[in-house]
XYZ file of C-alpha atoms in Angstrom:
400
model
C -39.033 36.133 -50.163
C -36.956 36.501 -47.008
C -38.590 37.244 -43.697
C -37.562 40.266 -41.608
C -35.712 37.960 -39.213
C -33.746 36.385 -42.073
C -32.896 39.823 -43.483
C -31.668 40.970 -40.060
C -29.482 37.885 -39.822
C -28.101 38.402 -43.343
C -27.251 42.041 -42.612
C -25.303 41.079 -39.530
C -23.544 38.236 -41.352
C -22.499 40.443 -44.285
C -21.304 43.221 -42.007
C -19.269 40.808 -39.904
C -17.795 39.147 -42.989
C -16.729 42.432 -44.599
C -15.185 43.631 -41.328
C -13.396 40.329 -40.635
C -12.066 40.149 -44.199
C -10.330 43.511 -43.871
C -9.011 42.576 -40.423
C -7.701 39.212 -41.668
C -5.894 40.831 -44.600
C -4.340 43.463 -42.331
C -3.093 40.757 -39.987
C -1.751 38.650 -42.871
C 0.153 41.649 -44.246
C 1.570 42.418 -40.792
C 2.804 38.804 -40.474
C 4.438 38.837 -43.910
C 8.263 38.888 -43.610
C 8.364 41.753 -46.110
C 6.548 43.976 -43.598
C 9.596 43.768 -41.323
C 12.157 44.165 -44.096
C 13.899 47.359 -45.077
C 11.455 50.122 -45.964
C 11.018 50.957 -49.655
C 12.622 54.040 -51.168
C 11.547 57.371 -49.604
C 8.444 59.046 -51.001
C 9.208 61.177 -54.057
C 8.852 64.881 -53.322
C 6.508 66.987 -55.412
C 8.360 68.925 -58.087
C 5.301 70.439 -59.755
C 2.603 72.937 -58.779
C 1.167 73.016 -55.252
C -2.566 72.903 -54.490
C -3.170 75.237 -51.537
C -6.646 76.671 -52.177
C -9.820 75.579 -53.892
C -11.403 77.696 -56.607
C -14.870 79.088 -55.729
C -17.900 77.141 -56.904
C -20.482 78.833 -59.116
C -24.190 77.946 -59.434
C -23.624 77.306 -63.154
C -21.010 74.636 -62.310
C -23.393 72.920 -59.911
C -26.263 73.166 -62.397
C -24.191 71.336 -64.996
C -23.524 68.502 -62.525
C -27.187 68.280 -61.459
C -28.259 67.930 -65.089
C -25.877 65.014 -65.633
C -26.429 62.952 -62.464
C -28.719 59.915 -62.889
C -32.179 60.229 -61.263
C -31.415 57.670 -58.545
C -31.868 58.217 -54.833
C -30.306 56.694 -51.751
C -31.919 55.875 -48.418
C -29.675 58.582 -46.968
C -31.002 61.367 -49.191
C -32.618 64.269 -47.397
C -34.025 65.451 -50.718
C -34.943 63.042 -53.549
C -32.724 63.369 -56.610
C -35.808 63.790 -58.804
C -36.780 66.909 -56.814
C -33.259 68.340 -57.044
C -33.301 67.853 -60.819
C -36.780 69.345 -61.249
C -35.801 72.416 -59.176
C -32.214 72.506 -60.400
C -31.823 76.311 -60.498
C -32.883 76.638 -56.865
C -30.684 73.791 -55.647
C -27.733 74.989 -57.738
C -27.622 78.162 -55.626
C -28.013 76.249 -52.359
C -25.421 73.576 -53.120
C -22.860 76.060 -54.492
C -23.174 78.004 -51.217
C -22.695 74.810 -49.207
C -19.699 73.781 -51.326
C -17.995 77.156 -50.924
C -18.544 76.978 -47.173
C -16.983 73.497 -46.876
C -14.069 74.441 -49.164
C -13.226 77.624 -47.255
C -13.504 75.832 -43.906
C -11.617 72.714 -45.072
C -14.311 70.533 -43.509
C -16.552 67.884 -45.076
C -20.089 67.802 -43.546
C -20.301 65.084 -40.881
C -23.918 64.286 -41.861
C -22.645 63.077 -45.236
C -20.104 60.603 -43.848
C -22.539 57.692 -43.455
C -23.032 55.039 -46.126
C -25.556 52.297 -46.737
C -23.700 49.242 -48.043
C -25.494 47.041 -50.556
C -23.829 43.635 -51.114
C -23.448 43.207 -54.885
C -22.771 39.811 -56.454
C -19.388 40.045 -58.215
C -20.590 38.212 -61.316
C -23.538 36.041 -62.389
C -23.352 32.339 -61.615
C -21.560 32.635 -58.281
C -22.949 31.003 -55.154
C -25.416 33.544 -53.758
C -25.163 31.981 -50.302
C -21.461 32.765 -49.904
C -20.641 36.279 -48.577
C -17.201 36.075 -50.229
C -18.900 36.360 -53.628
C -20.263 39.818 -52.836
C -18.699 43.264 -53.155
C -19.640 45.978 -50.611
C -20.953 48.945 -52.631
C -21.622 52.137 -50.679
C -24.749 54.163 -51.416
C -24.152 57.768 -50.391
C -26.163 60.939 -49.998
C -26.777 62.586 -53.395
C -25.689 66.072 -52.274
C -22.488 64.638 -50.786
C -21.655 63.093 -54.156
C -22.178 66.463 -55.842
C -19.712 67.975 -53.349
C -17.289 65.181 -54.228
C -17.649 65.928 -57.948
C -16.915 69.602 -57.337
C -13.796 68.727 -55.359
C -12.748 66.119 -57.941
C -12.760 68.677 -60.757
C -10.288 70.795 -58.762
C -8.181 67.822 -57.698
C -7.962 66.265 -61.167
C -6.722 69.421 -62.860
C -3.902 69.548 -60.311
C -2.717 65.933 -60.107
C -2.757 65.380 -63.886
C -0.002 68.006 -64.131
C 2.122 66.307 -61.494
C 5.287 64.596 -62.774
C 4.578 61.781 -60.307
C 1.104 60.987 -61.652
C 0.957 57.512 -63.207
C -0.196 58.106 -66.774
C -0.335 54.346 -67.359
C -3.399 54.074 -65.108
C -6.296 53.700 -67.543
C -9.241 53.607 -65.148
C -11.348 56.520 -63.890
C -9.901 58.977 -66.406
C -11.515 60.616 -69.384
C -10.376 59.059 -72.681
C -8.601 56.277 -70.780
C -10.486 52.984 -70.621
C -9.939 49.235 -70.878
C -9.761 49.748 -74.653
C -6.850 52.177 -74.478
C -5.110 49.923 -71.946
C -5.482 46.926 -74.240
C -4.295 48.859 -77.302
C -1.173 50.021 -75.444
C -0.326 46.523 -74.223
C -0.980 44.926 -77.605
C 1.142 47.524 -79.385
C 4.070 46.804 -77.056
C 3.705 43.052 -77.584
C 3.527 43.438 -81.383
C 6.605 45.686 -81.415
C 8.437 43.099 -79.351
C 7.433 40.413 -81.820
C 8.512 42.570 -84.768
C 11.937 42.845 -83.144
C 12.241 39.079 -82.972
C 11.411 38.793 -79.251
C 8.806 37.187 -77.039
C 7.030 38.837 -74.099
C 6.702 37.490 -70.563
C 3.608 38.989 -68.941
C 2.128 38.672 -65.465
C -1.189 40.108 -64.358
C -1.884 40.379 -60.642
C -4.722 41.466 -58.415
C -4.971 43.112 -54.983
C -7.272 41.797 -52.249
C -10.043 44.290 -51.312
C -7.649 47.090 -52.196
C -10.129 49.969 -51.826
C -11.023 48.886 -48.285
C -7.481 48.481 -46.949
C -6.032 51.891 -47.853
C -4.282 53.422 -44.849
C -5.545 56.981 -44.346
C -2.349 58.334 -42.782
C -0.218 56.954 -45.624
C -2.643 58.297 -48.236
C -2.696 61.824 -46.793
C 1.087 61.865 -46.463
C 1.445 60.755 -50.101
C -0.996 63.403 -51.300
C 0.989 66.086 -49.467
C 4.551 64.940 -50.195
C 4.232 63.429 -53.666
C 1.459 65.565 -55.178
C 1.773 68.865 -53.308
C -1.759 68.898 -51.909
C -1.646 71.097 -48.810
C -3.630 73.721 -46.912
C -7.406 73.666 -47.200
C -7.585 70.892 -49.845
C -5.609 68.519 -47.603
C -7.687 69.539 -44.570
C -10.876 68.891 -46.567
C -9.669 65.427 -47.607
C -8.614 64.650 -44.024
C -12.110 65.558 -42.874
C -13.647 63.548 -45.740
C -11.793 60.355 -44.760
C -12.200 60.603 -40.980
C -15.234 59.621 -38.958
C -16.927 57.630 -41.716
C -19.417 54.879 -40.890
C -21.480 52.350 -42.805
C -24.366 49.979 -42.275
C -25.181 46.943 -44.428
C -28.695 46.861 -45.866
C -30.640 43.809 -47.048
C -34.296 44.409 -47.863
C -35.591 46.752 -45.176
C -33.128 45.565 -42.545
C -29.897 47.219 -41.445
C -26.856 45.965 -39.600
C -25.420 47.899 -36.633
C -23.420 50.981 -37.638
C -19.699 50.195 -38.115
C -16.766 52.624 -38.137
C -14.668 52.770 -41.319
C -11.111 53.125 -40.046
C -9.437 52.330 -43.368
C -10.215 52.453 -47.047
C -12.263 54.664 -49.334
C -15.963 53.991 -50.052
C -16.636 51.816 -53.086
C -19.333 53.737 -54.914
C -18.021 57.175 -54.012
C -16.839 59.774 -56.524
C -13.466 60.470 -54.900
C -12.632 56.873 -53.951
C -11.227 55.821 -57.364
C -8.882 58.791 -57.851
C -7.658 58.565 -54.246
C -6.896 54.882 -54.812
C -5.002 55.633 -58.038
C -2.893 58.269 -56.282
C -2.268 55.865 -53.400
C -0.792 53.168 -55.654
C 0.979 55.554 -58.069
C 4.504 54.590 -56.792
C 4.035 51.199 -58.492
C 4.978 52.863 -61.781
C 8.239 54.149 -60.265
C 9.245 50.654 -59.125
C 8.519 49.115 -62.532
C 10.507 51.888 -64.220
C 13.528 51.227 -61.991
C 13.713 47.666 -63.337
C 12.963 48.564 -66.950
C 9.720 46.565 -66.825
C 6.690 47.753 -68.812
C 3.523 48.492 -66.857
C -0.171 48.829 -67.562
C -2.840 49.387 -64.895
C -6.608 49.385 -64.816
C -7.913 50.196 -61.311
C -6.377 47.590 -58.981
C -5.447 45.231 -61.839
C -1.814 45.516 -62.903
C 0.081 43.991 -65.805
C 3.867 43.800 -65.844
C 5.656 42.571 -68.950
C 9.152 42.416 -70.367
C 10.431 41.625 -73.862
C 13.264 39.160 -74.296
C 14.959 36.953 -76.840
C 15.590 33.236 -76.497
C 19.163 33.910 -75.352
C 18.303 36.329 -72.531
C 15.083 34.670 -71.326
C 16.577 33.660 -67.974
C 17.903 37.183 -67.353
C 14.562 38.776 -68.261
C 12.676 36.414 -65.962
C 15.098 37.244 -63.133
C 14.528 40.986 -63.658
C 10.759 40.514 -63.679
C 10.846 38.474 -60.460
C 13.100 41.064 -58.776
C 10.597 43.760 -59.745
C 7.750 41.665 -58.330
C 9.696 41.172 -55.086
C 10.128 44.940 -54.720
C 6.461 45.475 -55.453
C 5.488 42.859 -52.879
C 7.601 44.639 -50.277
C 6.030 47.981 -51.208
C 2.528 46.518 -50.935
C 3.277 45.164 -47.458
C 4.579 48.528 -46.260
C 1.453 50.175 -47.635
C -1.034 47.753 -46.028
C -2.014 46.142 -49.346
C -2.104 42.412 -50.115
C -1.316 40.697 -53.404
C -3.690 37.897 -54.318
C -1.590 35.173 -56.045
C -4.705 33.055 -56.569
C -5.990 35.669 -59.048
C -2.653 36.215 -60.778
C -1.932 34.941 -64.276
C 1.256 34.637 -66.310
C 1.582 34.385 -70.085
C 4.324 33.877 -72.637
C 3.431 35.752 -75.833
C 5.013 35.668 -79.261
C 4.767 34.165 -82.721
C 4.343 30.415 -83.096
C 7.803 30.019 -84.613
C 9.659 31.839 -81.833
C 7.638 30.231 -79.062
C 8.644 26.822 -80.366
C 12.295 27.624 -79.529
C 11.599 29.530 -76.324
C 12.432 27.856 -72.964
C 9.054 28.057 -71.223
C 9.495 28.834 -67.486
C 7.691 26.671 -64.951
C 6.332 29.744 -63.196
C 7.015 33.259 -61.942
C 7.786 33.825 -58.269
C 5.656 36.480 -56.577
C 4.198 37.069 -53.097
C 5.864 33.951 -51.642
C 4.284 31.707 -54.272
C 4.751 30.659 -57.890
C 2.363 31.771 -60.635
C 2.399 29.102 -63.372
C 2.750 30.088 -67.008
C -0.625 29.489 -68.623
C -0.536 26.397 -70.851
C -2.960 28.111 -73.237
C 0.059 29.743 -74.845
C 2.082 26.561 -75.238
C 3.602 26.557 -78.740
C 2.050 23.199 -79.541
C -1.347 24.877 -79.164
C -0.342 27.244 -82.022
C -2.008 30.224 -80.352
C 0.705 32.851 -80.003
C -0.901 36.275 -80.399
C -4.000 35.160 -82.297
C -6.474 35.439 -79.383
C -5.774 39.179 -79.282
C -5.995 39.959 -83.000
C -9.761 40.310 -83.289
C -9.911 42.621 -80.285
C -7.037 44.841 -81.389
C -8.528 45.236 -84.875
C -11.883 46.147 -83.373
C -10.384 48.742 -81.030
C -8.105 50.206 -83.715
C -11.146 50.608 -85.974
C -12.938 52.437 -83.174
C -9.972 54.806 -82.721
C -9.883 55.546 -86.480
C -13.616 56.339 -86.437
C -13.146 58.654 -83.450
C -10.319 60.513 -85.187
C -12.509 61.194 -88.220
């Protein structure tokens, strides 16, 4: 059991670490030569519908949300979630009135812009004494999250119709999960194999992507690319500005810190705003004829090739990665080569004749081809078979 003094010290340490990590990444991106290179292609202009107003909120809509939210409360709650759920009809009227007021004014309540950050261990078994092994999860006011859900329902129905929405993003969307992402990727790899080809695949990760989003760039992209203007854009501008957080350990809190970049991890709107922010990635991959699959901030790029055109395919993939790296730098995001993986996939027979590359160049470093797929290991596509069969069975059951 930690003493109050130890908890105070931990809070300050975590807060300083999270702040310094974002600052260090921003500085590293600014020093990258790609940040000074020619700017990427201009932002695509919205060619679909425009979102100018927000539909009125009804008590019935709020009541449905109240009945589905988990009975958990935050330290920032003015009213416990259990009380809101037990008096749902009363609070449905109150919250719908508040939502309509914020939507017509284009202003998110300033009292809801604070967050209590709980450091969450990324996965079991990591060193609990190292701050780098923790993820900053924001606990927010329960009513503010209901307001976010109401706005999200109006935002989602608009952006899904946009021709610039990345439909290969499988996270944070209904009926799109890691299972659908895996099925899509596996199907492409199997088709490539059926055509007598192998597949070169690279999976890369972004460093603290949610926390490094540039607000000005995000708002400009929402307006230009997705046609979000008027009150909805004003509401989102208000939502992103003036946010603060404080790290909590036990009963201790760190000093309040301003959030000048990023979207809160743990918020309702954060995931969709992140997906819209990185949506141009799909355009870049398409320009090079490279296949793409995304799940949150994890991205897979892959290209099919025969033995004869392996060198050409690898060159195309590396050119695509170079363009992506440049785009990331201009958008204040940092690739993490240490968490990137590359694979060569195909049947055992074709892999035995395939010239295995030493590595794939990306973000000023080389990502080695995993030796787990070396033809002498006789693996090929077998590690994926049991998963694909399981997921295909699930899809068949859903259809019936």
